[in-house]
Coordinates of C-alpha atoms in Angstrom, one line a residue:
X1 CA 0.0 0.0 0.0
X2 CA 2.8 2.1 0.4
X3 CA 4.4 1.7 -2.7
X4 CA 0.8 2.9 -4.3
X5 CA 0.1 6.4 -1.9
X6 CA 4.0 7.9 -1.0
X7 CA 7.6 6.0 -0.9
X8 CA 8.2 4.5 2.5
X9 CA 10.1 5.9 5.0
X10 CA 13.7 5.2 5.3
X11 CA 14.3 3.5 8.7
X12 CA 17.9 3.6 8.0
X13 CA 17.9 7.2 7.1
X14 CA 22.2 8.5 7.5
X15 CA 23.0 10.2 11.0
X16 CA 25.0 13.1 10.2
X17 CA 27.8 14.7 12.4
X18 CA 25.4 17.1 13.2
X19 CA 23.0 14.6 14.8
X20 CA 26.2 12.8 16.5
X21 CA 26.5 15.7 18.4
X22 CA 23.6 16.7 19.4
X23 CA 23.3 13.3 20.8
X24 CA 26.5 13.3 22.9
X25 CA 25.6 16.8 23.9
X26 CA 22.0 15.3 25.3
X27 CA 23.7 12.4 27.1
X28 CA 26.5 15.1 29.0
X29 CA 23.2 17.3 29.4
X30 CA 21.6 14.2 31.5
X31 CA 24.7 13.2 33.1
X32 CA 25.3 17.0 34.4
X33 CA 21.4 16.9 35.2
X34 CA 21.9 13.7 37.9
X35 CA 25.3 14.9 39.1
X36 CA 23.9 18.1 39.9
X37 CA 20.9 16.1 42.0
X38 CA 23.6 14.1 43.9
X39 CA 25.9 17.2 44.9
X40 CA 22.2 19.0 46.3
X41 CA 21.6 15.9 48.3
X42 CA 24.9 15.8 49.5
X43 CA 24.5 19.7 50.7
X44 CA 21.8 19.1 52.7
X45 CA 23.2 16.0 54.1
X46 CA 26.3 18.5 55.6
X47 CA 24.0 21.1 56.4
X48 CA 22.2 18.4 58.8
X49 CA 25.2 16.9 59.7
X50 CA 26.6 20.7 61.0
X51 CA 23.2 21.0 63.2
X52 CA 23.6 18.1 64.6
X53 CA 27.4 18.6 66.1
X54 CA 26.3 21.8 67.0
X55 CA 23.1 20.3 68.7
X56 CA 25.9 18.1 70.7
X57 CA 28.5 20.6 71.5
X58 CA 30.8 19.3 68.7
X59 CA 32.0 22.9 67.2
X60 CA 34.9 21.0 65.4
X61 CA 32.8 18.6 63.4
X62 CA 30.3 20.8 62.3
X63 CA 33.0 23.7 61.0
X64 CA 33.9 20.4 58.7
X65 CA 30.5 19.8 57.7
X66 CA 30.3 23.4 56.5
X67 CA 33.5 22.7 55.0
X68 CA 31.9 19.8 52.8
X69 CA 29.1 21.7 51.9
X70 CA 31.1 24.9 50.8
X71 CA 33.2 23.1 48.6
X72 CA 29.9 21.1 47.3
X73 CA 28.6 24.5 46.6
X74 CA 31.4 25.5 44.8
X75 CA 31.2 22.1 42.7
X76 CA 27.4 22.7 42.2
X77 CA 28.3 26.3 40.8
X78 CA 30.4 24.3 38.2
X79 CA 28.3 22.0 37.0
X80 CA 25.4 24.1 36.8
X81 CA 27.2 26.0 34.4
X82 CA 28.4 23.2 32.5
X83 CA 25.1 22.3 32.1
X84 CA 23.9 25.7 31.1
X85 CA 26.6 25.7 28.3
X86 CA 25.9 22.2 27.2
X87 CA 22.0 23.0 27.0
X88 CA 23.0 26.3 25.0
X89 CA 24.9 24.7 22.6
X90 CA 22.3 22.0 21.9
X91 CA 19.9 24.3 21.2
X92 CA 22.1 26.2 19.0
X93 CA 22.8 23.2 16.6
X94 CA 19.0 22.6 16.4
X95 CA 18.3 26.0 15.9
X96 CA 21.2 26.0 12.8
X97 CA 19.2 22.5 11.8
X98 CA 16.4 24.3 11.2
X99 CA 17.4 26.9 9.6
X100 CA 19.3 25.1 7.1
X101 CA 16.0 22.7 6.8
X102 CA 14.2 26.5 5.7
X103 CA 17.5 27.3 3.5
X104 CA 17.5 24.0 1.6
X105 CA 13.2 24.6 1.3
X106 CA 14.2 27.9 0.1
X107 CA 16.7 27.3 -2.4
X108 CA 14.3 24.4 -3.4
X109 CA 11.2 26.8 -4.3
X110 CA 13.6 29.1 -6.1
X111 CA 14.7 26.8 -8.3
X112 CA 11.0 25.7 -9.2
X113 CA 10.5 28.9 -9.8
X114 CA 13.4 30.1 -12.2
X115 CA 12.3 26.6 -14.3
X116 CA 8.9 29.0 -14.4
X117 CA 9.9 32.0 -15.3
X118 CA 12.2 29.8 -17.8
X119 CA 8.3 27.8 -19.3
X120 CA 7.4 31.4 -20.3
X121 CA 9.2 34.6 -20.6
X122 CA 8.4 37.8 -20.4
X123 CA 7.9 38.6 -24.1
X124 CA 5.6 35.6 -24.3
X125 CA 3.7 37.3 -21.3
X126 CA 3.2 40.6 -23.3
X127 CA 2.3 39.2 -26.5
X128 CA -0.9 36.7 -24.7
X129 CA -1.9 40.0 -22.6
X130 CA -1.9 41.7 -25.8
X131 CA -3.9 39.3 -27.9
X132 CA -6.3 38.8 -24.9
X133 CA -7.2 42.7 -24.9
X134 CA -7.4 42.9 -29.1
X135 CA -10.1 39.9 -27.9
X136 CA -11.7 41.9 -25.6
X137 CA -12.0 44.8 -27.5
X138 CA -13.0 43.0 -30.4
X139 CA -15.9 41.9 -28.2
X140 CA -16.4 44.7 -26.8
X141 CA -17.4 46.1 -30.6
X142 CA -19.9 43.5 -31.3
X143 CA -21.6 43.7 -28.8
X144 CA -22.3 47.2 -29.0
X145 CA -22.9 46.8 -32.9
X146 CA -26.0 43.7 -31.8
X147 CA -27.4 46.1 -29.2
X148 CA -27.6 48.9 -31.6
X149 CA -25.2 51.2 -30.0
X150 CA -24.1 52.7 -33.3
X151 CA -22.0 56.4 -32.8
X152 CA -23.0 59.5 -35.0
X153 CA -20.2 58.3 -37.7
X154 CA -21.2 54.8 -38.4
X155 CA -25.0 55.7 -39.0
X156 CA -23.7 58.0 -41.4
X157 CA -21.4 55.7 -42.7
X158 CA -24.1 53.2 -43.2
X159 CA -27.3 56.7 -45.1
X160 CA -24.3 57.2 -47.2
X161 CA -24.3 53.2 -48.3
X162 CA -28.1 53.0 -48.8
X163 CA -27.8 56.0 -50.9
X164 CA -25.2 54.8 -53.3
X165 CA -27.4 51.5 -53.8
X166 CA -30.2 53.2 -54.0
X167 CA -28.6 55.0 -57.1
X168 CA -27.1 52.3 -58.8
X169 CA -30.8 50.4 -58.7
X170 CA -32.2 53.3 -60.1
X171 CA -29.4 53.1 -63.1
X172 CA -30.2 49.8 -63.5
X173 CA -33.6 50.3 -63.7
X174 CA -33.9 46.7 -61.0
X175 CA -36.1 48.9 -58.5
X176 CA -39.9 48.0 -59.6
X177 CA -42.1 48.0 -56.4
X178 CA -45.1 45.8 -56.9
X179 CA -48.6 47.1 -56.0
X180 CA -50.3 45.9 -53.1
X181 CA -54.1 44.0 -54.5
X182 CA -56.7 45.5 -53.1
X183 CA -58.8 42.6 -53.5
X184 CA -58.3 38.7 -53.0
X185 CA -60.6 37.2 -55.4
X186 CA -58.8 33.3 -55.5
X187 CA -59.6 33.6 -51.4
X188 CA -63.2 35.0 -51.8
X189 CA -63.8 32.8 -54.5
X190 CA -62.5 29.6 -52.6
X191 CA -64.7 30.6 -49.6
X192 CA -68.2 30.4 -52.4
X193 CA -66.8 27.2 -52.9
X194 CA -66.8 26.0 -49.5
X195 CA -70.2 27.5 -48.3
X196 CA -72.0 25.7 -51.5
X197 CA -70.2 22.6 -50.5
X198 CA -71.3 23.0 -47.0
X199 CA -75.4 24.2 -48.3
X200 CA -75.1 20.5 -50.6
X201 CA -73.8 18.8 -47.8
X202 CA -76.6 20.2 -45.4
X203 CA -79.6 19.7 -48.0
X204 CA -78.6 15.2 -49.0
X205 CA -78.7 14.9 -45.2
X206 CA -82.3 16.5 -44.7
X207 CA -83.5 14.3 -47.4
X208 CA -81.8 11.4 -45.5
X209 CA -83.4 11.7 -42.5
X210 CA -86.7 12.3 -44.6
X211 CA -86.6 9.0 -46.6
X212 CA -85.9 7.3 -42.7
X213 CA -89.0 9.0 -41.2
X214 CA -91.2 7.8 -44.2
X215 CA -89.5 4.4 -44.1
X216 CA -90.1 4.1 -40.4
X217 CA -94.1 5.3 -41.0
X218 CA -94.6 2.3 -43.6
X219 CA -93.2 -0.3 -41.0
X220 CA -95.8 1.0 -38.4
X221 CA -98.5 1.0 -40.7
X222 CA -97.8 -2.0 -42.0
X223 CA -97.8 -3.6 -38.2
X224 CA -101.2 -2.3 -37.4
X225 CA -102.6 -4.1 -40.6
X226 CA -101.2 -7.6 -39.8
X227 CA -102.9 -6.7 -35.8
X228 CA -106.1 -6.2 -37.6

């Protein structure tokens, strides 16, 4: 699955000298850090000590408590600022990790981008924002042309052209208006037509219905006859 979605991590990814010594600097840090928890027990172990002689008279052996403890303090100073060094550098050569992690990004996205700039130069740039506002403008002039937006000059433009053909049909003598008919006599006649089809029509089925009523009067007389 991870072949399909991303490469797989690289558990033996290389330790560099920077990681070496960060490390070493990590395990001094924690070394310092337990020393310094021993030499604090210790100092309050002669500072119990001293109260103790003093409790029971014993001036001598508690001024060599204090001793102990003073020269604890003094190895306590020490280490603490061992430690404070050792915790200063570490973070340093983190710190510089990370910024060369950010440098190495950087220099990254600024070579992406020169292979850009490289895909399409500046020329190339101007000539497509040039074609695209010809386009526009282009547009821009038919559309006012279909809405009938037409300035002072074009409807000029466009009397003066009707004029000239206008002249040149007269010359030819290929203007000849038809009149209009004032009268539609295939229509009116086709209309006569229709109304004495529809009279003939009417008139066979009256005398239909006629030859059924006398048809139906003979049956009926004829039934009362046979009943007789």
């Amino acid at each position: 699955m991870g072949s399909l979605f991303g490469k797989k991590k690289n558990k033996n990814q290389e330790i560099t000298s920077q990681d070496r010594a960060v490390l070493e600097l990590k395990v001094q840090r924690d070394n310092l850090t337990r020393s310094r928890k021993k030499i604090e027990f210790v100092i309050d172990k002669e500072t119990e000590i001293a109260k103790q002689c003093l409790r029971a008279k014993k001036r001598k052996q508690a001024l060599l408590a204090l001793r102990r403890k003073k020269w604890q303090e003094q190895t306590l100073e020490k280490v603490e600022k061992m430690l404070t060094n050792v915790e200063e550098m570490t973070q340093s050569i983190e710190f510089k990790q990370m910024e060369k992690k950010v440098f190495d990004s950087l220099k990254s996205g600024k070579d992406a981008l020169q292979q850009l700039n490289k895909m399409m130069s500046v020329e190339e740039v101007e000539q497509l924002m040039e074609e695209n506002e010809e386009a526009m403008s282009y547009q821009n002039e038919i559309q006012e042309l279909l809405a009938g937006q037409l300035t002072q000059e074009d409807e000029e433009d466009v009397l003066k052209e009707l004029d000239e053909i206008i002249e040149m049909a007269q010359d030819e003598k290929e203007i000849n208006m038809p009149k209009v008919p004032t009268k539609n006599p295939k229509k009116k006649q086709s209309l006569d037509e229709e109304e004495e089809e529809e009279e003939a029509t009417t008139s066979s089925e009256e005398e239909i219905e006629k030859e059924k009523e006398k048809k139906k009067t003979k049956v009926k007389h004829k039934k009362v006859a046979e009943m007789i």
